[in-house]
Short mmCIF file of C-alpha atoms in Angstrom, two decimals:
data_model
loop_
_atom_site.label_atom_id
_atom_site.label_comp_id
_atom_site.label_asym_id
_atom_site.label_seq_id
_atom_site.Cartn_x
_atom_site.Cartn_y
_atom_site.Cartn_z
CA UNK A 1 38.68 165.77 65.91
CA UNK A 2 37.72 163.24 68.39
CA UNK A 3 34.42 164.94 69.12
CA UNK A 4 33.45 164.89 65.42
CA UNK A 5 34.36 161.19 65.00
CA UNK A 6 32.24 160.50 68.13
CA UNK A 7 29.27 162.48 66.64
CA UNK A 8 29.43 160.85 63.39
CA UNK A 9 29.59 157.47 65.08
CA UNK A 10 26.26 158.54 66.86
CA UNK A 11 24.87 159.64 63.46
CA UNK A 12 24.81 163.18 64.45
CA UNK A 13 26.07 166.31 62.23
CA UNK A 14 28.99 168.03 63.86
CA UNK A 15 27.76 170.93 66.05
CA UNK A 16 24.34 169.51 66.54
CA UNK A 17 25.04 168.89 70.28
CA UNK A 18 26.17 172.08 72.16
CA UNK A 19 26.95 172.63 75.71
CA UNK A 20 24.31 171.21 78.00
CA UNK A 21 22.19 169.88 75.01
CA UNK A 22 21.45 166.24 74.79
CA UNK A 23 22.19 164.50 71.58
CA UNK A 24 19.07 163.70 69.43
CA UNK A 25 17.94 160.15 69.25
CA UNK A 26 18.03 158.68 65.86
CA UNK A 27 14.26 158.01 64.84
CA UNK A 28 13.54 154.42 64.11
CA UNK A 29 12.52 153.76 60.47
CA UNK A 30 8.84 153.90 59.74
CA UNK A 31 7.25 150.39 59.92
CA UNK A 32 10.43 148.80 61.47
CA UNK A 33 9.67 145.68 63.46
CA UNK A 34 10.58 146.00 67.11
CA UNK A 35 13.80 144.34 68.19
CA UNK A 36 13.44 140.95 69.78
CA UNK A 37 15.70 139.59 72.38
CA UNK A 38 16.71 135.89 72.13
CA UNK A 39 18.62 133.63 74.52
CA UNK A 40 20.43 132.31 71.48
CA UNK A 41 20.77 135.78 69.88
CA UNK A 42 24.49 135.89 70.27
CA UNK A 43 24.93 132.92 67.99
CA UNK A 44 24.75 133.09 64.15
CA UNK A 45 21.32 132.30 62.98
CA UNK A 46 21.90 128.81 61.40
CA UNK A 47 23.68 127.70 64.63
CA UNK A 48 20.81 129.03 66.87
CA UNK A 49 18.30 127.32 64.73
CA UNK A 50 20.15 124.04 64.82
CA UNK A 51 20.44 124.27 68.68
CA UNK A 52 16.70 125.09 68.98
CA UNK A 53 15.72 122.14 66.85
CA UNK A 54 18.05 119.96 68.86
CA UNK A 55 16.67 120.99 72.15
CA UNK A 56 12.99 120.43 70.70
CA UNK A 57 13.79 116.89 69.70
CA UNK A 58 15.67 116.06 72.88
CA UNK A 59 12.75 117.37 74.86
CA UNK A 60 10.24 115.23 72.97
CA UNK A 61 12.44 112.15 73.35
CA UNK A 62 12.60 112.69 77.19
CA UNK A 63 8.79 113.20 77.26
CA UNK A 64 8.38 109.63 76.01
CA UNK A 65 9.84 108.50 79.26
CA UNK A 66 6.83 109.87 81.11
CA UNK A 67 4.72 106.82 80.13
CA UNK A 68 7.48 104.46 81.40
CA UNK A 69 9.40 103.78 78.17
CA UNK A 70 13.18 103.27 78.78
CA UNK A 71 15.38 106.13 77.58
CA UNK A 72 18.50 104.14 76.63
CA UNK A 73 21.81 105.60 77.41
CA UNK A 74 20.31 108.54 79.34
CA UNK A 75 18.29 106.41 81.76
CA UNK A 76 21.20 105.65 84.27
CA UNK A 77 21.91 109.22 84.81
CA UNK A 78 18.42 110.30 85.59
CA UNK A 79 17.03 110.28 89.10
CA UNK A 80 15.94 106.65 90.20
CA UNK A 81 12.34 105.68 89.82
CA UNK A 82 10.23 105.26 93.06
CA UNK A 83 10.81 101.54 92.89
CA UNK A 84 14.60 101.94 92.66
CA UNK A 85 14.68 104.20 95.95
CA UNK A 86 14.90 102.63 99.50
CA UNK A 87 11.22 103.52 100.19
CA UNK A 88 10.14 102.20 96.87
CA UNK A 89 11.98 98.91 97.35
CA UNK A 90 10.50 98.36 100.69
CA UNK A 91 6.91 99.01 99.37
CA UNK A 92 7.32 96.64 96.52
CA UNK A 93 8.68 93.95 98.75
CA UNK A 94 5.66 94.32 100.97
CA UNK A 95 3.22 94.27 98.02
CA UNK A 96 5.15 91.75 95.81
CA UNK A 97 4.71 93.98 92.79
CA UNK A 98 6.45 93.70 89.44
CA UNK A 99 9.23 95.80 88.02
CA UNK A 100 9.35 96.24 84.15
CA UNK A 101 7.11 93.27 83.72
CA UNK A 102 9.03 90.96 86.05
CA UNK A 103 8.16 89.94 89.58
CA UNK A 104 11.15 90.67 91.95
CA UNK A 105 11.88 89.71 95.44
CA UNK A 106 13.18 93.07 96.69
CA UNK A 107 15.73 92.69 99.42
CA UNK A 108 14.18 89.29 100.32
CA UNK A 109 16.54 86.44 99.56
CA UNK A 110 14.99 84.15 101.95
CA UNK A 111 11.55 84.70 100.24
CA UNK A 112 13.17 84.03 96.85
CA UNK A 113 14.84 80.82 97.93
CA UNK A 114 11.71 79.43 99.54
CA UNK A 115 9.70 80.14 96.27
CA UNK A 116 12.55 78.40 94.28
CA UNK A 117 12.30 75.23 96.50
CA UNK A 118 8.69 75.18 96.25
CA UNK A 119 8.56 75.61 92.44
CA UNK A 120 11.68 73.65 91.63
CA UNK A 121 13.28 76.77 90.01
CA UNK A 122 16.54 78.63 90.33
CA UNK A 123 17.18 82.11 91.90
CA UNK A 124 18.65 84.83 89.90
CA UNK A 125 20.07 87.50 92.21
CA UNK A 126 20.65 91.10 91.02
CA UNK A 127 23.12 92.68 93.41
CA UNK A 128 22.50 96.41 92.76
CA UNK A 129 22.70 99.77 94.10
CA UNK A 130 20.57 102.98 94.30
CA UNK A 131 23.42 105.00 92.94
CA UNK A 132 24.90 102.55 90.48
CA UNK A 133 24.50 103.87 86.87
CA UNK A 134 25.94 100.63 85.50
CA UNK A 135 23.12 98.72 87.33
CA UNK A 136 20.47 101.06 86.04
CA UNK A 137 21.80 100.60 82.56
CA UNK A 138 21.55 96.84 82.76
CA UNK A 139 18.20 96.89 84.27
CA UNK A 140 16.71 99.54 81.75
CA UNK A 141 18.55 98.37 78.50
CA UNK A 142 19.56 94.58 79.00
CA UNK A 143 16.74 93.18 81.08
CA UNK A 144 14.17 94.65 78.79
CA UNK A 145 15.36 93.00 75.66
CA UNK A 146 12.49 90.52 74.82
CA UNK A 147 14.91 87.53 74.62
CA UNK A 148 16.54 88.32 77.91
CA UNK A 149 13.22 89.04 79.59
CA UNK A 150 11.90 85.68 78.42
CA UNK A 151 14.95 83.94 80.05
CA UNK A 152 14.71 85.81 83.30
CA UNK A 153 11.07 84.75 83.64
CA UNK A 154 12.18 81.19 84.05
CA UNK A 155 13.94 82.08 87.41
CA UNK A 156 12.83 83.34 90.70
CA UNK A 157 14.10 86.88 90.72
CA UNK A 158 15.70 88.66 93.70
CA UNK A 159 16.93 92.17 93.65
CA UNK A 160 19.33 92.99 96.61
CA UNK A 161 20.48 96.53 97.22
CA UNK A 162 23.86 96.84 99.05
CA UNK A 163 24.37 100.77 99.33
CA UNK A 164 21.42 101.78 101.39
CA UNK A 165 21.39 102.81 105.06
CA UNK A 166 20.50 100.22 107.59
CA UNK A 167 21.14 96.69 108.59
CA UNK A 168 19.39 95.00 105.78
CA UNK A 169 21.82 96.68 103.25
CA UNK A 170 24.80 96.02 105.34
CA UNK A 171 23.84 92.17 105.70
CA UNK A 172 23.40 91.99 101.93
CA UNK A 173 26.72 93.54 101.24
CA UNK A 174 28.41 91.33 103.75
CA UNK A 175 26.79 88.33 102.14
CA UNK A 176 27.93 89.39 98.65
CA UNK A 177 31.57 89.96 99.86
CA UNK A 178 31.93 86.78 101.97
CA UNK A 179 30.20 84.48 99.45
CA UNK A 180 31.33 85.80 96.16
CA UNK A 181 34.57 87.76 97.05
CA UNK A 182 33.54 91.14 95.78
CA UNK A 183 31.32 94.16 96.46
CA UNK A 184 31.41 95.45 92.95
CA UNK A 185 28.15 96.25 91.35
CA UNK A 186 26.40 95.08 89.27
CA UNK A 187 26.85 91.25 90.17
CA UNK A 188 24.54 88.68 88.92
CA UNK A 189 24.38 85.36 90.59
CA UNK A 190 22.27 82.24 90.10
CA UNK A 191 21.53 79.92 93.00
CA UNK A 192 19.68 76.71 93.36
CA UNK A 193 16.92 76.51 95.93
CA UNK A 194 19.32 75.56 98.68
CA UNK A 195 21.49 78.51 98.04
CA UNK A 196 24.39 76.82 96.27
CA UNK A 197 26.04 79.02 93.45
CA UNK A 198 25.43 77.84 89.86
CA UNK A 199 26.72 80.74 87.79
CA UNK A 200 28.12 84.31 88.36
CA UNK A 201 28.36 87.27 86.04
CA UNK A 202 30.12 90.51 87.15
CA UNK A 203 29.71 93.91 85.77
CA UNK A 204 28.09 95.66 82.83
CA UNK A 205 27.85 94.10 79.28
CA UNK A 206 26.42 95.54 76.03
CA UNK A 207 26.57 92.09 74.42
CA UNK A 208 23.11 90.60 74.35
CA UNK A 209 24.41 87.14 73.41
CA UNK A 210 27.00 87.15 76.14
CA UNK A 211 24.30 87.75 78.68
CA UNK A 212 22.00 85.28 77.18
CA UNK A 213 24.58 82.57 77.40
CA UNK A 214 25.18 83.26 80.94
CA UNK A 215 21.38 82.76 81.68
CA UNK A 216 21.09 79.65 79.55
CA UNK A 217 24.11 77.97 81.33
CA UNK A 218 22.62 78.72 84.58
CA UNK A 219 19.11 77.09 83.97
#
């Protein structure tokens, strides 16, 4: 009957459990290894092993970014580095520090134009945003290409954020909209020392040659 099937399922002989008696526990086999819980235990063994290996490789790859190496496609979705935060941008502007090996005038177009006039150079403007993932991709993956970095070094570089809180960011967004007809990011502009527009480049590109052509035309 039902009880017999239940007891057989519990590995007990029929009649071994009477009224008020507790079913005897099945003893573990001598020398058996204790059961181990695993967060991936619900998966078939080959799948769990593959996932574990994948997580390990991904963790090592992310760890490489701790020493400042770019992380490629993942970089735009990570929290911004200190120099790409409002406080970091202000600190860099005050100290005149470099970013990725290039000297940038952070939120200081007047300073960049003055330096360009003094040195007879042109100004490359990176209109960017603290929350702009396409901007982060370009800065982490395009600007760091050796041939591109070599061309950028020939300009006076200005990085203008337009999505922060405060008058400086509003003024920079107004300047972008009124001068170039867009507030889309990223926008790259080359000016002469007097502020006249030489070339513009709107948006993200993964084509190194396309971006290099833009920079070379603007020199």
